[in-house]
XYZ file of C-alpha atoms in Angstrom:
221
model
C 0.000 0.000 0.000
C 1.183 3.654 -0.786
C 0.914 5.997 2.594
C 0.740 9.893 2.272
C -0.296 10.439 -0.999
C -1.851 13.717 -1.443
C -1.941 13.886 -4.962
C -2.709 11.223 -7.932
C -1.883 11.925 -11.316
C -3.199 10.133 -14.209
C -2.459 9.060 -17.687
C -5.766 10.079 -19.882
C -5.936 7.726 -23.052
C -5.923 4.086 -21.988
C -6.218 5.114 -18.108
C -9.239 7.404 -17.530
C -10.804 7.367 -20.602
C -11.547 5.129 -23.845
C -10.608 7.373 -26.725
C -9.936 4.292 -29.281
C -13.018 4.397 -31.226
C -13.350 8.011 -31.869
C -9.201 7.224 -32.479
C -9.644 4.325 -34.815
C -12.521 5.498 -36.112
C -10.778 8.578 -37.886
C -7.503 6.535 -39.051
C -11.044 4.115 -40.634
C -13.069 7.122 -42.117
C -9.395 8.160 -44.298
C -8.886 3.868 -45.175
C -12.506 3.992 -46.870
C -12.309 7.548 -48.127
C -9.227 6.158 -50.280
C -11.162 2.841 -51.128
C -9.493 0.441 -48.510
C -11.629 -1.796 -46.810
C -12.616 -0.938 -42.966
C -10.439 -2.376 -40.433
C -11.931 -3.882 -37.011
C -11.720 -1.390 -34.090
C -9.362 -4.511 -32.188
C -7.086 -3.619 -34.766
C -6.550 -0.320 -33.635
C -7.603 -0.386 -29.765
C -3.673 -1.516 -28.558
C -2.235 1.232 -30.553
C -4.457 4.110 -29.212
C -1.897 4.935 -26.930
C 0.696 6.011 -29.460
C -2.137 8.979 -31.431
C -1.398 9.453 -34.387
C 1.844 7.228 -34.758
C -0.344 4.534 -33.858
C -3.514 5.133 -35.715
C -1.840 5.902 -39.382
C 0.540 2.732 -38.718
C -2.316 0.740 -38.379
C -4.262 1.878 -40.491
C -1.486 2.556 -43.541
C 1.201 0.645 -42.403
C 3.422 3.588 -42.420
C 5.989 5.189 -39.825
C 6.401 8.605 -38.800
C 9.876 8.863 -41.603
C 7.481 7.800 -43.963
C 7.334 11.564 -46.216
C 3.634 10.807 -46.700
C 3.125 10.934 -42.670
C 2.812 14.421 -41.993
C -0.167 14.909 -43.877
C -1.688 12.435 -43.217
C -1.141 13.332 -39.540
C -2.431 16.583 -40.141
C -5.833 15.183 -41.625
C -5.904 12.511 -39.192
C -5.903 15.584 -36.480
C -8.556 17.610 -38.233
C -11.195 13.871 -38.177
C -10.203 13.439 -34.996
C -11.314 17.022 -33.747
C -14.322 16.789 -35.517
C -15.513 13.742 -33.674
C -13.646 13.878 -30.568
C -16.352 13.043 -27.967
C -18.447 10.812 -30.284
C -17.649 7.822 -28.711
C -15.133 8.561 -26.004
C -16.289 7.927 -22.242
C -14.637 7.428 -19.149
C -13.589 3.561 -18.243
C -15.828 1.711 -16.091
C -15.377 2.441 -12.540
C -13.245 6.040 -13.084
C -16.189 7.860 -11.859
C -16.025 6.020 -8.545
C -12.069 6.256 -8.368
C -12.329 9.839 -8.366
C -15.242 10.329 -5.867
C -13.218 7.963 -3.513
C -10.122 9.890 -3.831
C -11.925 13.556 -3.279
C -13.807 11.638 -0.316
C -10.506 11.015 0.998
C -9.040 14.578 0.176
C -6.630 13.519 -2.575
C -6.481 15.580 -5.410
C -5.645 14.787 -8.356
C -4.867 15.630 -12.006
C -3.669 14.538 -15.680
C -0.968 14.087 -17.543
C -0.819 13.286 -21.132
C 1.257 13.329 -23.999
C -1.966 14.098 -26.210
C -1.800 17.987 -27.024
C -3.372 20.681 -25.961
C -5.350 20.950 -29.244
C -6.967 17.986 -27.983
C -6.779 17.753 -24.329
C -9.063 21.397 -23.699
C -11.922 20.510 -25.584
C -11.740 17.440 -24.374
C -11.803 18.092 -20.577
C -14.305 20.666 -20.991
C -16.691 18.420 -22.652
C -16.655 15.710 -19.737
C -18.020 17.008 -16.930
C -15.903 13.791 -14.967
C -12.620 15.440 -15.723
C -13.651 18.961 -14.371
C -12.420 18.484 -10.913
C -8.481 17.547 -11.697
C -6.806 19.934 -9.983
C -3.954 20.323 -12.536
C -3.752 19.058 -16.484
C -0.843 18.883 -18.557
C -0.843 17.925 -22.181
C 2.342 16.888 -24.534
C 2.861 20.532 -25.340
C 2.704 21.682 -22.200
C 6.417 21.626 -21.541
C 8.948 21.094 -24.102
C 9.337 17.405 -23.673
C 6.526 14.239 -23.521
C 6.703 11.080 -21.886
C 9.018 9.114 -21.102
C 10.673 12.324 -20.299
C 10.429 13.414 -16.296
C 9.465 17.153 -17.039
C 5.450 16.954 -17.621
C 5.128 15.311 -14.062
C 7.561 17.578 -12.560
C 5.476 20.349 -14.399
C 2.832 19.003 -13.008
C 4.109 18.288 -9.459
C 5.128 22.247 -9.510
C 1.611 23.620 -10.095
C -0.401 21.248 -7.606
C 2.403 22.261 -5.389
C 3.125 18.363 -3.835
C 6.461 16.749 -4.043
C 7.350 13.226 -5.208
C 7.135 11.498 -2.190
C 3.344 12.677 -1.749
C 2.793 11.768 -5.283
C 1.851 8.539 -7.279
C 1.174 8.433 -11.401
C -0.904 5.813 -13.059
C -1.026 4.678 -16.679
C -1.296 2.140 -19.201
C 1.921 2.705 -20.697
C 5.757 1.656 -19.957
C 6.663 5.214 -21.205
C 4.299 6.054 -17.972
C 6.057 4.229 -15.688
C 9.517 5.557 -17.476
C 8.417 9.183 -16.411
C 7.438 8.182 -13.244
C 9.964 6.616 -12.239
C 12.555 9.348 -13.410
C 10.832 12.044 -11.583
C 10.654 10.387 -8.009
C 7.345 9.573 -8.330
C 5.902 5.646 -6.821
C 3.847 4.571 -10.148
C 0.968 1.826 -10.695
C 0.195 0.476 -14.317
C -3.455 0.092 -15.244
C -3.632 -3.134 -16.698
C -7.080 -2.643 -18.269
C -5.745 -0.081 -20.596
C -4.315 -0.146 -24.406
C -0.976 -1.226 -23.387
C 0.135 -1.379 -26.536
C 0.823 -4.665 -29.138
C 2.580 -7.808 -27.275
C 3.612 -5.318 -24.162
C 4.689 -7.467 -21.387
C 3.451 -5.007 -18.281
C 4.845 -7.410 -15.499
C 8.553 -6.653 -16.903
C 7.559 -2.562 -16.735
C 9.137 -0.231 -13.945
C 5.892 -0.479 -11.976
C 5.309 -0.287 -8.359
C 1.863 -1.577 -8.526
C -0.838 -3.062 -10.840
C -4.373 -2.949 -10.559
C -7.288 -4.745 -13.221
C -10.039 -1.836 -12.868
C -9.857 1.851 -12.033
C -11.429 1.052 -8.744
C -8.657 -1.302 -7.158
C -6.328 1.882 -6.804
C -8.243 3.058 -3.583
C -7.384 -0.545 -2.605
C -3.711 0.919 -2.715
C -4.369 3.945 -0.344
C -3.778 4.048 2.924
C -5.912 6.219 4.874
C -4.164 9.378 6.333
């Protein structure tokens, strides 16, 4: 169990919320615009993690040195803001994580490597995410994740320190960050996790199944 946390940061994408269909579902809507057939939403679901990178790979078999990524990015970006809600809701359970941790006056707050462009509307459409007391999105400081700096960022203006501090995600690049920046880190198994990850080898302190079993973690003050 983790004692004196005061603060919980979270991954979005894969950790608080289910973005892959609105996700896959714009990589789809360019396939069938160009006369490819439609690919399963499975297909896409383990690579929602990595945006973009992910979606366009999947979905054209390409990489980001590819010369025909960047636009295709760019009107990837522009179906993905159209429809960014559409589908997207919270994970099972999230609602009650974040009651129980306000109940138990922990704040808490987001981290993402999705940008800005993204990450306002976003927030502001789900009434859930309101109440994080800090959000910081891929552009938010010069670096993303695995880099340290957006939880440090983030540690800095919800004013706690590492050791009061604990960052979940579905990612290894999560617990990367975490771990470089002092903070204690639990992986969400129930996330995207990417293709053939093997999350018992990641630098995790804890696991949990459901967004619930983190309160399970918490030991009261």
């Amino acid at each position: 169990m983790f004692s004196g946390i005061h603060c919980v940061l979270f991954d979005l994408d894969g950790t608080l919320i289910d973005s892959a269909p609105d996700l896959g579902l714009a990589a789809d809507e360019m396939r069938t615009a160009r006369g490819l057939p439609s690919l399963p939403l499975p297909d896409y679901r383990a690579h929602a993690g990595s945006g973009a990178r992910g979606m366009l790979g999947v979905a054209f078999g390409i990489t980001p040195d590819d010369p025909r990524f960047g636009p295709l990015r760019e009107e990837f970006f522009a179906g993905y803001e159209r429809r960014l809600t559409w589908l997207t809701r919270a994970f099972d359970g999230v609602d009650q994580l974040l009651a129980g941790l306000q109940a138990r006056r922990v704040r808490w707050g987001i981290v993402t490597n999705k940008s800005r462009r993204f990450t306002s509307p976003l927030t502001a459409a789900m009434p859930l995410l309101q109440t994080a007391c800090v959000v910081v999105s891929g552009d938010t400081t010069p670096h993303t994740k695995p880099h340290p700096a957006p939880l440090l960022e983030a540690m800095r203006v919800a004013g706690v320190d590492p050791h009061h501090c604990l960052y979940v995600g579905d990612d290894e690049r999560d617990m990367i960050a975490g771990r470089a920046a002092g903070i204690a880190t639990v992986a969400a198994r129930y996330g995207y996790l990417g293709a053939g990850a093997d999350v018992a080898v990641w630098p995790a302190d804890a696991w949990i199944d459901e967004p619930r079993q983190l309160l399970n973690l918490l030991r009261p003050a």
